[in-house]
Amino acid sequence: MDTILVKDRYFKPFITADEIARRVEELGARISADLQGRNPLFLAILNGSFVFAADLVRQVTVPFSISFMRVSSYEGMASTGTLREVLGLTEDIEGCTVVIIEDIIDSGLTMRSLVDSLKALRPADLRICTLLTKPGNLQTQLDIDYCAFEIPNDFIVGYGLDYDGFGRGLPEIYVVE
Ligand code: 5GP
Ligand code: MG
Protein backbone atom coordinates (compact mmCIF):
# COMPACT_ATOMS: atom_id res chain seq x y z
CA MET A 1 0.00 0.00 0.00
CA ASP A 2 1.44 3.32 -1.10
CA THR A 3 0.43 6.93 -0.81
CA ILE A 4 -2.42 7.62 -3.23
CA LEU A 5 -4.03 10.64 -4.83
CA VAL A 6 -7.79 10.98 -4.32
CA LYS A 7 -9.13 13.88 -6.33
CA ASP A 8 -6.62 16.57 -5.30
CA ARG A 9 -5.25 15.35 -1.96
CA TYR A 10 -2.69 12.71 -0.98
CA PHE A 11 -3.70 9.96 1.44
CA LYS A 12 -1.51 7.37 3.14
CA PRO A 13 -2.36 3.81 4.20
CA PHE A 14 -3.99 3.61 7.62
CA ILE A 15 -6.03 0.41 8.16
CA THR A 16 -5.45 -2.63 5.94
CA ALA A 17 -8.19 -4.71 4.36
CA ASP A 18 -7.11 -7.64 6.56
CA GLU A 19 -7.47 -5.64 9.78
CA ILE A 20 -10.89 -4.41 8.67
CA ALA A 21 -12.01 -7.95 7.83
CA ARG A 22 -10.84 -9.24 11.22
CA ARG A 23 -12.71 -6.56 13.18
CA VAL A 24 -15.84 -6.91 11.05
CA GLU A 25 -15.82 -10.65 11.72
CA GLU A 26 -15.50 -10.01 15.47
CA LEU A 27 -18.36 -7.51 15.47
CA GLY A 28 -20.56 -9.88 13.46
CA ALA A 29 -19.91 -12.63 16.00
CA ARG A 30 -20.71 -10.33 18.95
CA ILE A 31 -23.90 -9.04 17.38
CA SER A 32 -24.97 -12.61 16.57
CA ALA A 33 -24.38 -13.68 20.18
CA ASP A 34 -26.08 -10.61 21.67
CA LEU A 35 -29.14 -10.63 19.43
CA GLN A 36 -29.98 -14.30 19.25
CA GLY A 37 -33.74 -14.80 18.92
CA ARG A 38 -34.32 -11.06 18.49
CA ASN A 39 -34.65 -10.83 14.68
CA PRO A 40 -32.87 -7.46 14.57
CA LEU A 41 -33.56 -4.86 11.92
CA PHE A 42 -30.31 -3.33 10.65
CA LEU A 43 -30.66 0.25 9.48
CA ALA A 44 -27.67 1.12 7.33
CA ILE A 45 -27.08 4.82 6.87
CA LEU A 46 -26.31 5.80 3.27
CA ASN A 47 -24.08 6.56 1.58
CA GLY A 48 -20.96 5.86 3.61
CA SER A 49 -21.93 2.65 5.39
CA PHE A 50 -22.82 0.57 2.34
CA VAL A 51 -19.52 -1.32 2.17
CA PHE A 52 -19.29 -1.92 5.91
CA ALA A 53 -22.95 -3.00 6.09
CA ALA A 54 -22.53 -5.46 3.22
CA ASP A 55 -19.52 -7.10 4.89
CA LEU A 56 -20.97 -7.01 8.40
CA VAL A 57 -24.29 -8.69 7.64
CA ARG A 58 -22.45 -11.55 5.97
CA GLN A 59 -20.83 -12.24 9.36
CA VAL A 60 -24.17 -12.30 11.17
CA THR A 61 -25.46 -15.80 11.81
CA VAL A 62 -28.90 -15.02 13.28
CA PRO A 63 -32.01 -14.12 11.27
CA PHE A 64 -32.24 -10.38 10.58
CA SER A 65 -33.67 -7.89 8.15
CA ILE A 66 -31.96 -4.85 6.69
CA SER A 67 -33.13 -1.52 5.40
CA PHE A 68 -31.35 1.62 4.23
CA MET A 69 -31.81 5.21 5.29
CA ARG A 70 -30.41 8.47 4.18
CA VAL A 71 -29.98 11.28 6.65
CA SER A 72 -29.49 14.64 5.12
CA SER A 73 -27.66 17.21 7.21
CA TYR A 74 -26.65 20.67 6.14
CA GLU A 75 -23.46 20.40 4.16
CA GLY A 76 -20.32 22.36 4.98
CA MET A 77 -16.72 21.90 5.94
CA ALA A 78 -17.73 20.48 9.29
CA SER A 79 -20.89 18.64 10.16
CA THR A 80 -23.49 20.87 11.74
CA GLY A 81 -25.32 17.81 13.00
CA THR A 82 -28.60 19.43 12.07
CA LEU A 83 -30.68 16.76 10.43
CA ARG A 84 -33.00 18.16 7.82
CA GLU A 85 -34.87 14.94 7.51
CA VAL A 86 -34.66 11.24 7.92
CA LEU A 87 -35.39 9.67 4.56
CA GLY A 88 -36.40 6.21 3.56
CA LEU A 89 -37.61 4.60 6.77
CA THR A 90 -40.67 2.67 5.67
CA GLU A 91 -40.63 -0.01 8.40
CA ASP A 92 -42.71 0.20 11.53
CA ILE A 93 -40.00 -0.17 14.18
CA GLU A 94 -42.22 -0.04 17.26
CA GLY A 95 -41.26 -2.91 19.56
CA CYS A 96 -38.36 -4.00 17.31
CA THR A 97 -34.68 -4.48 18.00
CA VAL A 98 -32.98 -1.95 15.74
CA VAL A 99 -29.26 -1.70 15.03
CA ILE A 100 -28.07 1.45 13.26
CA ILE A 101 -25.08 0.79 11.00
CA GLU A 102 -22.97 3.90 10.42
CA ASP A 103 -19.59 4.47 8.78
CA ILE A 104 -18.12 7.00 11.18
CA ILE A 105 -19.13 8.96 14.26
CA ASP A 106 -17.19 12.21 14.42
CA SER A 107 -18.86 14.94 16.52
CA GLY A 108 -21.69 12.50 17.10
CA LEU A 109 -24.29 15.16 16.34
CA THR A 110 -25.66 13.32 13.30
CA MET A 111 -26.07 10.15 15.33
CA ARG A 112 -27.58 12.06 18.25
CA SER A 113 -30.36 13.48 16.05
CA LEU A 114 -30.91 10.14 14.37
CA VAL A 115 -31.17 8.30 17.69
CA ASP A 116 -33.63 10.88 19.02
CA SER A 117 -35.79 10.62 15.86
CA LEU A 118 -35.80 6.82 15.97
CA LYS A 119 -36.48 6.62 19.72
CA ALA A 120 -39.67 8.59 19.15
CA LEU A 121 -40.86 5.61 17.05
CA ARG A 122 -40.57 3.42 20.17
CA PRO A 123 -38.29 0.53 19.20
CA ALA A 124 -37.86 -2.05 21.99
CA ASP A 125 -34.07 -1.74 21.73
CA LEU A 126 -31.95 0.68 19.70
CA ARG A 127 -28.25 -0.02 19.25
CA ILE A 128 -25.44 1.74 17.44
CA CYS A 129 -22.85 -0.07 15.34
CA THR A 130 -20.17 2.04 13.69
CA LEU A 131 -17.06 1.19 11.74
CA LEU A 132 -15.11 4.16 13.12
CA THR A 133 -15.30 6.64 15.97
CA LYS A 134 -13.22 9.75 16.62
CA PRO A 135 -13.48 9.96 20.42
CA GLY A 136 -11.49 13.22 20.46
CA ASN A 137 -14.26 15.00 18.54
CA LEU A 138 -17.31 13.60 20.29
CA GLN A 139 -19.55 16.44 21.44
CA THR A 140 -22.50 14.52 22.83
CA GLN A 141 -22.99 11.53 25.06
CA LEU A 142 -23.69 8.43 22.96
CA ASP A 143 -23.82 4.78 23.96
CA ILE A 144 -21.95 3.16 21.10
CA ASP A 145 -22.62 -0.56 21.36
CA TYR A 146 -20.35 -1.77 18.59
CA CYS A 147 -17.32 0.01 17.14
CA ALA A 148 -14.62 -1.54 15.00
CA PHE A 149 -11.95 1.19 15.31
CA GLU A 150 -11.31 4.28 17.40
CA ILE A 151 -9.16 6.73 15.43
CA PRO A 152 -7.59 10.20 15.86
CA ASN A 153 -9.25 13.34 14.50
CA ASP A 154 -7.81 13.06 11.00
CA PHE A 155 -9.82 12.86 7.78
CA ILE A 156 -10.00 9.36 6.34
CA VAL A 157 -11.20 7.85 3.09
CA GLY A 158 -11.91 4.40 1.64
CA TYR A 159 -14.04 1.34 2.45
CA GLY A 160 -17.21 3.28 1.67
CA LEU A 161 -16.05 6.68 2.92
CA ASP A 162 -15.48 9.41 0.38
CA TYR A 163 -13.53 12.57 -0.18
CA ASP A 164 -15.85 14.77 -2.23
CA GLY A 165 -17.47 11.72 -3.79
CA PHE A 166 -14.22 9.90 -4.55
CA GLY A 167 -12.46 6.98 -2.86
CA ARG A 168 -15.44 4.94 -1.70
CA GLY A 169 -14.27 1.81 -3.53
CA LEU A 170 -10.84 1.60 -1.92
CA PRO A 171 -10.58 -1.73 -0.06
CA GLU A 172 -8.39 -0.19 2.66
CA ILE A 173 -8.78 2.91 4.81
CA TYR A 174 -6.44 5.84 4.11
CA VAL A 175 -5.71 8.97 6.12
CA VAL A 176 -5.04 12.42 4.67
CA GLU A 177 -1.37 13.45 4.53
P1 5GP B 1 -20.81 13.85 12.87
O1 5GP B 1 -22.22 14.37 12.90
O2 5GP B 1 -20.60 12.67 13.78
O3 5GP B 1 -19.82 14.94 13.15
O4 5GP B 1 -20.52 13.47 11.38
C1 5GP B 1 -20.63 12.22 10.89
C2 5GP B 1 -20.50 12.22 9.38
O5 5GP B 1 -19.42 13.08 8.96
C3 5GP B 1 -20.16 10.85 8.88
O6 5GP B 1 -21.30 10.08 8.64
C4 5GP B 1 -19.38 11.16 7.62
O7 5GP B 1 -20.25 11.33 6.55
C5 5GP B 1 -18.69 12.47 7.91
N1 5GP B 1 -17.29 12.27 8.36
C6 5GP B 1 -16.78 12.54 9.57
N2 5GP B 1 -15.47 12.27 9.63
C7 5GP B 1 -15.12 11.82 8.40
C8 5GP B 1 -13.87 11.38 7.83
O8 5GP B 1 -12.79 11.34 8.45
N3 5GP B 1 -13.93 10.97 6.53
C9 5GP B 1 -15.08 10.98 5.80
N4 5GP B 1 -15.00 10.57 4.53
N5 5GP B 1 -16.27 11.41 6.30
C10 5GP B 1 -16.28 11.82 7.59
MG1 MG C 1 -22.21 9.19 7.07
Tab-separated table of C-alpha atoms in Angstrom, residues 50-158:
chain	number	residue	atom	x	y	z
A	50	PHE	CA	-22.816	0.570	2.342
A	51	VAL	CA	-19.518	-1.325	2.168
A	52	PHE	CA	-19.292	-1.922	5.911
A	53	ALA	CA	-22.945	-3.003	6.092
A	54	ALA	CA	-22.529	-5.464	3.218
A	55	ASP	CA	-19.521	-7.095	4.887
A	56	LEU	CA	-20.971	-7.007	8.397
A	57	VAL	CA	-24.290	-8.685	7.639
A	58	ARG	CA	-22.448	-11.554	5.971
A	59	GLN	CA	-20.826	-12.245	9.361
A	60	VAL	CA	-24.171	-12.299	11.169
A	61	THR	CA	-25.461	-15.799	11.811
A	62	VAL	CA	-28.904	-15.016	13.284
A	63	PRO	CA	-32.006	-14.118	11.274
A	64	PHE	CA	-32.244	-10.379	10.580
A	65	SER	CA	-33.669	-7.890	8.150
A	66	ILE	CA	-31.958	-4.846	6.690
A	67	SER	CA	-33.125	-1.525	5.399
A	68	PHE	CA	-31.352	1.623	4.228
A	69	MET	CA	-31.814	5.206	5.285
A	70	ARG	CA	-30.406	8.470	4.180
A	71	VAL	CA	-29.981	11.282	6.651
A	72	SER	CA	-29.486	14.643	5.117
A	73	SER	CA	-27.663	17.215	7.212
A	74	TYR	CA	-26.653	20.669	6.145
A	75	GLU	CA	-23.458	20.402	4.159
A	76	GLY	CA	-20.320	22.359	4.976
A	77	MET	CA	-16.723	21.898	5.937
A	78	ALA	CA	-17.727	20.476	9.293
A	79	SER	CA	-20.885	18.636	10.164
A	80	THR	CA	-23.493	20.868	11.742
A	81	GLY	CA	-25.317	17.814	12.996
A	82	THR	CA	-28.603	19.430	12.068
A	83	LEU	CA	-30.676	16.764	10.425
A	84	ARG	CA	-33.002	18.156	7.820
A	85	GLU	CA	-34.870	14.943	7.510
A	86	VAL	CA	-34.657	11.236	7.922
A	87	LEU	CA	-35.392	9.672	4.558
A	88	GLY	CA	-36.401	6.214	3.565
A	89	LEU	CA	-37.606	4.603	6.769
A	90	THR	CA	-40.671	2.668	5.673
A	91	GLU	CA	-40.629	-0.008	8.395
A	92	ASP	CA	-42.709	0.199	11.530
A	93	ILE	CA	-39.997	-0.172	14.178
A	94	GLU	CA	-42.223	-0.038	17.264
A	95	GLY	CA	-41.264	-2.915	19.560
A	96	CYS	CA	-38.361	-3.998	17.310
A	97	THR	CA	-34.679	-4.483	17.995
A	98	VAL	CA	-32.976	-1.948	15.741
A	99	VAL	CA	-29.257	-1.696	15.028
A	100	ILE	CA	-28.066	1.452	13.263
A	101	ILE	CA	-25.079	0.786	10.997
A	102	GLU	CA	-22.972	3.899	10.424
A	103	ASP	CA	-19.594	4.474	8.780
A	104	ILE	CA	-18.119	7.003	11.183
A	105	ILE	CA	-19.127	8.955	14.265
A	106	ASP	CA	-17.192	12.207	14.421
A	107	SER	CA	-18.861	14.941	16.523
A	108	GLY	CA	-21.690	12.496	17.102
A	109	LEU	CA	-24.287	15.156	16.337
A	110	THR	CA	-25.658	13.318	13.298
A	111	MET	CA	-26.066	10.145	15.333
A	112	ARG	CA	-27.578	12.059	18.249
A	113	SER	CA	-30.365	13.483	16.048
A	114	LEU	CA	-30.913	10.143	14.366
A	115	VAL	CA	-31.174	8.296	17.687
A	116	ASP	CA	-33.627	10.885	19.016
A	117	SER	CA	-35.793	10.616	15.861
A	118	LEU	CA	-35.803	6.820	15.966
A	119	LYS	CA	-36.480	6.618	19.717
A	120	ALA	CA	-39.674	8.588	19.151
A	121	LEU	CA	-40.863	5.613	17.052
A	122	ARG	CA	-40.572	3.418	20.166
A	123	PRO	CA	-38.286	0.528	19.199
A	124	ALA	CA	-37.857	-2.050	21.987
A	125	ASP	CA	-34.074	-1.736	21.730
A	126	LEU	CA	-31.954	0.677	19.702
A	127	ARG	CA	-28.246	-0.024	19.246
A	128	ILE	CA	-25.437	1.745	17.436
A	129	CYS	CA	-22.854	-0.070	15.336
A	130	THR	CA	-20.170	2.043	13.693
A	131	LEU	CA	-17.056	1.194	11.744
A	132	LEU	CA	-15.112	4.158	13.116
A	133	THR	CA	-15.299	6.636	15.970
A	134	LYS	CA	-13.220	9.751	16.621
A	135	PRO	CA	-13.477	9.959	20.424
A	136	GLY	CA	-11.492	13.217	20.458
A	137	ASN	CA	-14.262	15.001	18.541
A	138	LEU	CA	-17.313	13.603	20.286
A	139	GLN	CA	-19.555	16.442	21.435
A	140	THR	CA	-22.501	14.523	22.833
A	141	GLN	CA	-22.989	11.525	25.064
A	142	LEU	CA	-23.688	8.429	22.963
A	143	ASP	CA	-23.825	4.779	23.955
A	144	ILE	CA	-21.952	3.158	21.102
A	145	ASP	CA	-22.624	-0.556	21.362
A	146	TYR	CA	-20.350	-1.774	18.588
A	147	CYS	CA	-17.324	0.009	17.137
A	148	ALA	CA	-14.616	-1.544	14.997
A	149	PHE	CA	-11.949	1.188	15.312
A	150	GLU	CA	-11.312	4.284	17.404
A	151	ILE	CA	-9.161	6.730	15.433
A	152	PRO	CA	-7.590	10.198	15.857
A	153	ASN	CA	-9.248	13.340	14.503
A	154	ASP	CA	-7.807	13.064	10.995
A	155	PHE	CA	-9.817	12.865	7.777
A	156	ILE	CA	-9.996	9.361	6.338
A	157	VAL	CA	-11.204	7.851	3.088
A	158	GLY	CA	-11.908	4.400	1.636
